[in-house]
XYZ file of C-alpha atoms in Angstrom:
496
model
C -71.202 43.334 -84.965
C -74.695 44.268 -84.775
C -74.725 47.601 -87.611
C -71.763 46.848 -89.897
C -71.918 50.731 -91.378
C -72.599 52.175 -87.844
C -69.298 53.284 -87.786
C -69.265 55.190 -91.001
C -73.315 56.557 -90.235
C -73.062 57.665 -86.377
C -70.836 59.882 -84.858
C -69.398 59.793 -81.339
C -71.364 60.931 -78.330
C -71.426 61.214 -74.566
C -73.866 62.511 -71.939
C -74.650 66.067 -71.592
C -73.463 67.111 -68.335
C -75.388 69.285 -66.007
C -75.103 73.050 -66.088
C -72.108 74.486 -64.409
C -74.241 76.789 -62.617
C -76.533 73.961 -60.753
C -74.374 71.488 -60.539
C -71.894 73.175 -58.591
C -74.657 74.349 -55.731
C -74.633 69.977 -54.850
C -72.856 67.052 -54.514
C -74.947 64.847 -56.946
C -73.095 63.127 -60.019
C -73.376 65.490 -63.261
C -74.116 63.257 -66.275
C -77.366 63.018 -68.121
C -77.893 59.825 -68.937
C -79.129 58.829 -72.623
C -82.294 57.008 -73.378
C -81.782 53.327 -74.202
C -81.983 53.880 -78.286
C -79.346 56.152 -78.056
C -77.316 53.759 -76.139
C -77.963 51.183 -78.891
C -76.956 53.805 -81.852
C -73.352 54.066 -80.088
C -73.190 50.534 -79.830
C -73.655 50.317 -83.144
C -70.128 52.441 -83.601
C -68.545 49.079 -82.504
C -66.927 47.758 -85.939
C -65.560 43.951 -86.898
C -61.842 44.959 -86.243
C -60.543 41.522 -86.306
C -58.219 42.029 -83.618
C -60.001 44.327 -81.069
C -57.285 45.822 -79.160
C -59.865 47.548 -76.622
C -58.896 44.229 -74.881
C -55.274 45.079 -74.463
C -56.603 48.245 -73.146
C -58.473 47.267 -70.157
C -56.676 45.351 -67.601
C -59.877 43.440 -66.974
C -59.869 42.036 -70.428
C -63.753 42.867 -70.628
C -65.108 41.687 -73.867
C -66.456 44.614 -74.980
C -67.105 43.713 -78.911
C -69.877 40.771 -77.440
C -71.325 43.785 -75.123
C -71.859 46.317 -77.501
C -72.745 43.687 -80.136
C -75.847 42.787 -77.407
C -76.745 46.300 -76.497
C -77.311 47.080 -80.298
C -79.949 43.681 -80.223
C -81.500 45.329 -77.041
C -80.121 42.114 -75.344
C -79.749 43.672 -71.801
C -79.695 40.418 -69.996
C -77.169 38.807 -72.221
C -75.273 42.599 -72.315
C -75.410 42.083 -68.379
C -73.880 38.456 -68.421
C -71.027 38.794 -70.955
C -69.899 42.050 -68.334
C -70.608 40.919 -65.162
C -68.192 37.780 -66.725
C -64.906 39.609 -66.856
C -66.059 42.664 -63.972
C -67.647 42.677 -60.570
C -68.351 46.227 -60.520
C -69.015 48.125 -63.719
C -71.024 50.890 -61.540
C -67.812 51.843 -60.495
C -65.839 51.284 -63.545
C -68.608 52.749 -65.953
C -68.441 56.195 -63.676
C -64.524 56.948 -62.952
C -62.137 55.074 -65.350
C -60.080 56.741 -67.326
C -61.170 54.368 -70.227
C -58.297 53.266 -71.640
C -60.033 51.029 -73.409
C -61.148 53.812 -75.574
C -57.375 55.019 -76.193
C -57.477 51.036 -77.614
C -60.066 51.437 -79.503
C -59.160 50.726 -83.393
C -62.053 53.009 -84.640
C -60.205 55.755 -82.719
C -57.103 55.379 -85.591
C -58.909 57.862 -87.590
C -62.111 58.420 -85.478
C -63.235 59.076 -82.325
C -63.224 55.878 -80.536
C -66.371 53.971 -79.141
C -67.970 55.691 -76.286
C -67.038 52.184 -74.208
C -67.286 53.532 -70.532
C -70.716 54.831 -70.927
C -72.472 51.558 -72.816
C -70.773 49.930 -69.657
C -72.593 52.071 -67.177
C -76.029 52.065 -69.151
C -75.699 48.179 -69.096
C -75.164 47.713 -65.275
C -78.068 50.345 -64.677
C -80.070 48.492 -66.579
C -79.091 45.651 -65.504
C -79.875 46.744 -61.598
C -82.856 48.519 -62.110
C -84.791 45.356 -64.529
C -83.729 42.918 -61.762
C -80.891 41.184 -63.223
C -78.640 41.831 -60.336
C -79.162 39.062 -57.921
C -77.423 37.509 -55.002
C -74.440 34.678 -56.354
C -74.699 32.630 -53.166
C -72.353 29.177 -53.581
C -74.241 26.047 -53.490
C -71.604 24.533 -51.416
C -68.879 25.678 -49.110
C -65.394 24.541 -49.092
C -65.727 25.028 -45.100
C -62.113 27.759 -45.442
C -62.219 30.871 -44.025
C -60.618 34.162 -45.627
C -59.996 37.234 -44.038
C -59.857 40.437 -46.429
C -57.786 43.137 -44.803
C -59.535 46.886 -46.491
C -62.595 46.768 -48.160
C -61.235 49.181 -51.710
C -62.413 48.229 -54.910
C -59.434 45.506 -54.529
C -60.480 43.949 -51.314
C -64.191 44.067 -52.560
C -63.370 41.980 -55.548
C -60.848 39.486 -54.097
C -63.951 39.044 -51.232
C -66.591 38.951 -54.084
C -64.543 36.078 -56.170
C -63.318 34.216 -52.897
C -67.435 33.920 -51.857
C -67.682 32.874 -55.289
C -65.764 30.021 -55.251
C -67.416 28.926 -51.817
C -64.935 30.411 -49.206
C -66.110 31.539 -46.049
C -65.187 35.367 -46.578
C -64.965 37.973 -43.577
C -63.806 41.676 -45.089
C -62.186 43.992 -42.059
C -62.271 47.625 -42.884
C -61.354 50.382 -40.432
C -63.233 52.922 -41.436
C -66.660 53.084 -40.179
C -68.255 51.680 -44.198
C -67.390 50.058 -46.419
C -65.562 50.914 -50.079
C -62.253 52.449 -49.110
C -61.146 55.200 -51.244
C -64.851 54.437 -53.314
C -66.078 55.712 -50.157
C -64.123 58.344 -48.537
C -61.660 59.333 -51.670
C -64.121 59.920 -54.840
C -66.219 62.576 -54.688
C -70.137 62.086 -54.978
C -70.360 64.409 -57.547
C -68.336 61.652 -59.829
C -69.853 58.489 -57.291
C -72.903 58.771 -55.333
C -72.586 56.223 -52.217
C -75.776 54.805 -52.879
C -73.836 53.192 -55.732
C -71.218 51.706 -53.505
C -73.724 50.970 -50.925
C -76.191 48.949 -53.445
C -73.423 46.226 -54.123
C -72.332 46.258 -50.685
C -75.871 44.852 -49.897
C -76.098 42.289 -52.629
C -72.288 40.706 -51.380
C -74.078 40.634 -48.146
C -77.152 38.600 -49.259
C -73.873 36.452 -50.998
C -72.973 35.553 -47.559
C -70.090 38.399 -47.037
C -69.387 39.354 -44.363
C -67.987 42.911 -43.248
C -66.712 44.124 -40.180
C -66.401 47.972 -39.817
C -64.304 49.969 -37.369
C -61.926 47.002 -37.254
C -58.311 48.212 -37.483
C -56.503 45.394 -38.362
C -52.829 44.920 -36.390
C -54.431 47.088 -33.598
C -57.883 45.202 -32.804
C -57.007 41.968 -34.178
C -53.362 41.292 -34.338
C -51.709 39.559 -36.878
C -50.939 36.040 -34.728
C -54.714 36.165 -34.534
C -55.905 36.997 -37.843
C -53.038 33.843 -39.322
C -54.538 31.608 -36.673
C -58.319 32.257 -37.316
C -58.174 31.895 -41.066
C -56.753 29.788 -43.993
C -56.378 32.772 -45.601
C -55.340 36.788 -45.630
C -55.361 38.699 -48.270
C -53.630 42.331 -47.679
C -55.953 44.876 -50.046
C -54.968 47.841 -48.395
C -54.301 51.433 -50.443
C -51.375 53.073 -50.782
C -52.443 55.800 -48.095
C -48.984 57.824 -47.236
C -49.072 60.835 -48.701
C -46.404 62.476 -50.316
C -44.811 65.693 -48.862
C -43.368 68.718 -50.316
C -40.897 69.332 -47.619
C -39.989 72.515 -48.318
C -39.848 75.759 -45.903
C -43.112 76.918 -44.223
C -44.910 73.032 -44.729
C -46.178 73.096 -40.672
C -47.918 76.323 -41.295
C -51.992 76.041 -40.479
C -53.852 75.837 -43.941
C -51.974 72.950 -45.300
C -53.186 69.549 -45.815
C -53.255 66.498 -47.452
C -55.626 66.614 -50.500
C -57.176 63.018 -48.906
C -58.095 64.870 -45.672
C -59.822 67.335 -47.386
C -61.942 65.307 -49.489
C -62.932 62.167 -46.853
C -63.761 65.112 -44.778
C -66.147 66.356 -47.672
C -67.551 62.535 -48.366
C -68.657 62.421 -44.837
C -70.224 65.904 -44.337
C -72.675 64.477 -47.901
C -73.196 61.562 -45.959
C -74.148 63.479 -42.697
C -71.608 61.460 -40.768
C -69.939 62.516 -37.500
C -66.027 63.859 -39.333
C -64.367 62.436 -35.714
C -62.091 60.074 -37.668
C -60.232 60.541 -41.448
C -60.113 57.492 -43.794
C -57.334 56.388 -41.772
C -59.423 55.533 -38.590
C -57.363 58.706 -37.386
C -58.612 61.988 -35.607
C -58.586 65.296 -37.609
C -56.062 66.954 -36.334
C -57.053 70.535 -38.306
C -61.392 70.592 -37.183
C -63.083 71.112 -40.408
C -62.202 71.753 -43.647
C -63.653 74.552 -45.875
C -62.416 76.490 -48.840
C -65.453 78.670 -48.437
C -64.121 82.546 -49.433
C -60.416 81.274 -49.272
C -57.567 81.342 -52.282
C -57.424 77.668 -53.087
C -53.789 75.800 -54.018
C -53.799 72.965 -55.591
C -50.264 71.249 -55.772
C -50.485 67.970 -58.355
C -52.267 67.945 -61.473
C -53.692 64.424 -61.721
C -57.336 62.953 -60.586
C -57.085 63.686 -56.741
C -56.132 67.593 -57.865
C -58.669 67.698 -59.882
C -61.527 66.347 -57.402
C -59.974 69.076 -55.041
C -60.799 71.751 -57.383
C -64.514 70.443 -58.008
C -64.803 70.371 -54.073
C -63.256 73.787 -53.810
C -65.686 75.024 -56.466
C -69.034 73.840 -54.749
C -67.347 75.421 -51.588
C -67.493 78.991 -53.201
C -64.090 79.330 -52.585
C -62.632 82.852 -53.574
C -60.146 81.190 -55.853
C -58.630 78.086 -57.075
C -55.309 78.004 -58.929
C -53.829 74.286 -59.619
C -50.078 73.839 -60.081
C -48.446 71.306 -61.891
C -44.480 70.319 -61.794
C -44.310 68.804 -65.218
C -44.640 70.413 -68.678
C -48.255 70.914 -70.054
C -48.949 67.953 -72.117
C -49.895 68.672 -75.636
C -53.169 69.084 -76.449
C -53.430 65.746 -79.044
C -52.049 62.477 -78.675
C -48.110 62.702 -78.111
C -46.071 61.022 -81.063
C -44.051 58.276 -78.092
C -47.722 56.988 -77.198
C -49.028 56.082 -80.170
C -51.976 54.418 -80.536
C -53.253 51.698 -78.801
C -50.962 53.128 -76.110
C -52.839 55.202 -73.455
C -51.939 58.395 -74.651
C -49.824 61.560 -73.055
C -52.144 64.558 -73.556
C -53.852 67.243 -72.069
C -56.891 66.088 -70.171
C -59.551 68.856 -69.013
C -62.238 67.263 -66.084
C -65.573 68.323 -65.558
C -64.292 69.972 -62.313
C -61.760 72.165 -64.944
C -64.564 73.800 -66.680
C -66.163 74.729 -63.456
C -63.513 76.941 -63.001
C -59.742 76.422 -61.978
C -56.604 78.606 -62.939
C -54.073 76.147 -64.300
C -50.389 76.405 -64.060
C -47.439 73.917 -65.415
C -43.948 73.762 -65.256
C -44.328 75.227 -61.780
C -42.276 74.930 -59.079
C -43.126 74.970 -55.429
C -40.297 76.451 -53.181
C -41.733 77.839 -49.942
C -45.061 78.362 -48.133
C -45.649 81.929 -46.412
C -46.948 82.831 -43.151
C -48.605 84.906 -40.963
C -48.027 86.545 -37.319
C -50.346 83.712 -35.966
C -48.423 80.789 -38.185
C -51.382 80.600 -40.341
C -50.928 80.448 -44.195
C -51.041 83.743 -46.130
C -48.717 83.306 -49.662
C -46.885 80.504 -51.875
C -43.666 81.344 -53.385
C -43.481 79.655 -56.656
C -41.229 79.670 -59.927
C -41.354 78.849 -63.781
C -39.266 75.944 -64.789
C -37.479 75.664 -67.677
C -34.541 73.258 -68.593
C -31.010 74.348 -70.115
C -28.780 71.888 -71.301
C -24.985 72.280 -69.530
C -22.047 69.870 -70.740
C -24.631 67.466 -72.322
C -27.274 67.080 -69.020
C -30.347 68.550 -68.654
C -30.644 71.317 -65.538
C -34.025 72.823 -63.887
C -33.630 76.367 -64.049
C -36.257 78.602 -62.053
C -37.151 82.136 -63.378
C -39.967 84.457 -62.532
C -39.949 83.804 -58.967
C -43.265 85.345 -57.055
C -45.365 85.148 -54.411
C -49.521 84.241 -55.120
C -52.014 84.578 -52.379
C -53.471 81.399 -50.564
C -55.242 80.224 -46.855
C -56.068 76.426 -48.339
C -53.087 75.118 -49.881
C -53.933 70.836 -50.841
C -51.028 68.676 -51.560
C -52.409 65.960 -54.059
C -49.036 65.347 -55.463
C -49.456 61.254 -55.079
C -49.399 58.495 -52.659
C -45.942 56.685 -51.553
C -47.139 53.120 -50.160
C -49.340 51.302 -47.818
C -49.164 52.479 -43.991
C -46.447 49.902 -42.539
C -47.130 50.387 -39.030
C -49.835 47.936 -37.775
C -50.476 44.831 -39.529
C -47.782 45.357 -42.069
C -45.293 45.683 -39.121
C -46.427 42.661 -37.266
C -46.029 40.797 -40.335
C -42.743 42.129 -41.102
C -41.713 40.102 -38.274
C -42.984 36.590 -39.663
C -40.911 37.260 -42.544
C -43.125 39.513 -45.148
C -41.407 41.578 -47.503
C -41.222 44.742 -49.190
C -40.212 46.258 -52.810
C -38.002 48.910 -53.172
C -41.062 51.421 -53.208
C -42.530 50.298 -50.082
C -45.241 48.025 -51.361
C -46.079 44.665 -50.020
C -43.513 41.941 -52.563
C -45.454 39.298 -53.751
C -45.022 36.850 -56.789
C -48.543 35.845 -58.561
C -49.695 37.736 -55.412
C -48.394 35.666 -52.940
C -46.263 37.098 -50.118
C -43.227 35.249 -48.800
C -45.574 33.918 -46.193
C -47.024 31.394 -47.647
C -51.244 32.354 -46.351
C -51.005 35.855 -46.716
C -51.113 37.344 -50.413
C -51.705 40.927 -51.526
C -53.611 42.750 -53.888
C -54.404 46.451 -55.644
C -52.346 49.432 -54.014
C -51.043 47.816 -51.669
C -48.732 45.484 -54.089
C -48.635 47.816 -57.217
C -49.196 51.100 -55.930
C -51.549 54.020 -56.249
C -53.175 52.662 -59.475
C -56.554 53.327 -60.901
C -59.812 51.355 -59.463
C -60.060 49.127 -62.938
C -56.506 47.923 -61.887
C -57.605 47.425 -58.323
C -60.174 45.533 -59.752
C -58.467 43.192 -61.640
C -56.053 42.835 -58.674
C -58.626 41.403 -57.063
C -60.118 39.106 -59.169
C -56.438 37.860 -60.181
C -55.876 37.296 -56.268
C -58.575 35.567 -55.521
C -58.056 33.065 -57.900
C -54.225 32.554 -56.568
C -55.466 32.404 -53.576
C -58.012 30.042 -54.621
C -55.742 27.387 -55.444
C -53.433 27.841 -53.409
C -56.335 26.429 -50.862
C -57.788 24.241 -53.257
C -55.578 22.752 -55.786
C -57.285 24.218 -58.476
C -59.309 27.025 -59.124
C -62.958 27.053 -60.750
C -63.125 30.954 -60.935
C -62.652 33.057 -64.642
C -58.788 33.351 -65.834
C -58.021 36.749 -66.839
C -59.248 36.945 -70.939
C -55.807 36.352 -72.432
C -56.007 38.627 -75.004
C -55.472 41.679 -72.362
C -52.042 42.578 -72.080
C -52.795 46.249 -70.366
C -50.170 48.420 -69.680
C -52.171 51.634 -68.804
């Protein structure tokens, strides 16, 4: 506890962000960053809690009272060592969590918690840019080969943690790069691929190895990739999309919110948009919202990166509907604290400009002559009570304009065609949702276990993370014995 009254002296505060005006003309990240004493005075915020339940909230377990404690001494390097402990990639983490560390955070009983995502990114930039950053290349090899099947935030740790403990790694992606939904689902406004690209060069000089425009269960097949290796970890995403499947859905103008934006990530990078994140063609040419009346149907993180995309594609408007109730605008009294809390959250790509709607439902898309997409008939919802059950009831019904309508309404499970098909056959298995079953992240064949979305489902990239990390070292024993990488910090219990 480096200040023991910074708590009580300094108040709670987070980057300016860029003016909505310029920062809506590019596709650069939006935050200002703070100087390194101003890091230090929210680090100070960091009080001797006893039990710091910021633990329980990350499901990495980071030990964030040592961190903070060691950015108030100006200790970068030990900062650096006490993170990189516990998290592979806090560039990633310290730009789009969610935080819910913060919602743990026992100075947030009464206060507003310790700005924990930010000290996380200052100490990784730091970190990077002082040289602290270097290659961890094993000593010795154990002389086993793993294969990595999708190169996420979850295949990137497991790989990352595997090469750590001296396994021969190789990490198949089918995109053309690397990073998965890092890559070709975030936005660069909220991750620049420079970031993702930086650490994808130091796990090279680690002895990584990546292979691009590799579709598993198509290029290789699965006999081949169980015969090459010792070891397969699945760390595929949960990619299938779901559908609204109401009248009008084949008209032209609708499309998956994940089309929309991988197209976008690619057109930044300047790369050739013959090929979606799925190693499939575009079937619609490109995608703009330039001068169009924007839909957005879903109301959670993918929605809301369509809106900020919309936005820097002048689009004439941008309406986002929701299914569920507004949240209120405070913590909700059945997620109490340290629970992550059920409120209203308003994203950077919000105040750029987006006309929110909940309790909205969705009952038929309108077209044109031509088939193309002209109108959305929608509804209010409200909910009567009849003989003791609750019943939708749908007033108000109307018609609002739209040419772009985006389904982001959430992501069902991992593609099964392909590998996951092939190894249907030698006996893997699936949960009643679709995702791969595996117990301590081993599938029911014995070599092949599975990690982030593709056993838990669409998740956030801190969970992915972890995934990872918690696979690897499965995995590692299962090869070795015994494992010498980290065990999860047992005081994390996350539930987020």
């Amino acid at each position: 506890m480096g200040k023991p009254t910074g708590f009580l002296e300094v108040t709670r505060e987070t980057p300016k962000k860029r003016p909505v005006a310029e920062r809506v003309e590019d596709f650069k990240e939006i935050d200002i960053d703070f100087t390194a004493d101003k890091v230090k005075s929210q680090a100070s915020r960091c009080m001797d809690c006893g039990v710091p339940f910021c633990h329980s909230g990350c499901p990495l377990g980071n030990i964030i009272p040592e961190f903070n404690d060691a950015v108030y001494d100006q200790n970068w390097a030990y900062a650096y060592e006490i993170l990189s402990s516990t998290n592979n990639f806090p560039e990633f983490t310290g730009r789009i969590c969610p935080a819910p560390c913060e919602s743990a955070c026992v100075l947030g009983i009464n206060k507003p918690p310790v700005t924990i995502e930010y000290i996380e990114k200052s100490i990784i930039e730091y970190a990077f840019g002082n040289g602290l950053v270097k290659p961890n290349i094993p000593t010795k090899r154990t002389g086993k080969k793993v294969a990595v099947v999708g190169s996420g935030p979850a295949g990137m740790a497991s790989a990352a943690q595997l090469n750590k403990a001296g396994h021969t790694v190789t990490v198949f992606e089918r995109a053309d790069r690397i990073g998965g939904l890092l890559r070709y689902g975030i936005p660069d406004f909220k991750l620049e691929k420079w970031v993702v690209q930086r650490r994808v060069e130091v796990m090279e000089q680690e002895g990584i190895i990546f292979k691009t425009n590799t579709n598993v269960g198509v290029d290789i097949k699965a006999d081949d990739l169980l015969e090459d290796f010792d070891l397969v970890v699945l760390s595929g995403g949960s990619t299938i999309p779901r559908t609204l499947g109401i009248p009008g859905s084949n008209l032209k103008g609708i499309y998956p919110a994940m089309e929309f934006l991988s197209q976008q990530n690619k057109r930044v990078a300047g790369i050739e948009r013959e090929v979606n994140h799925m190693g499939k063609p575009y079937p619609m040419g490109e995608l703009y919202a330039t001068d169009k009346n924007v839909v957005v149907i879903g109301g959670g993180d993918t929605g809301s990166d369509c809106v900020g995309t919309s936005n820097r594609h002048k689009a004439k408007s941008v309406t986002q509907v929701e299914v569920m109730p507004m949240p209120p605008k405070e913590r909700a009294s059945h997620t109490p604290w340290p629970n992550w809390p059920m409120m209203l959250r308003t994203s950077t790509s919000h105040e750029e400009g987006a006309d929110r709607h909940w309790s909205i439902a969705v009952k038929e898309f309108i077209g044109d002559a031509d088939g193309n997409l002209k109108g959305l008939k929608i509804a209010d919802i409200t909910m009567e009570v009849v003989d003791g059950k609750a019943h939708q009831v749908h007033t108000n019904e109307r018609e609002i304009p739209v040419e772009l309508a985006l389904i982001a309404a959430g992501f069902l499970h991992p593609q099964r065609e392909g590998i996951l098909a092939q190894l249907e056959e030698k006996g893997l298995e699936f949960d009643d949702r679709g995702n791969v079953k595996a117990h301590n992240y081993q599938t029911a064949i014995d070599k092949v276990f599975a990690a982030g979305d593709m056993r838990r489902g669409q998740s956030l990239v801190v969970w992915a993370i972890s995934e990872g990390r918690e696979a690897a070292r499965a995995a590692d024993i299962y090869l070795m014995g015994e494992s010498v990488l980290e065990a999860k910090n047992i005081s994390s219990f996350a539930v987020a």
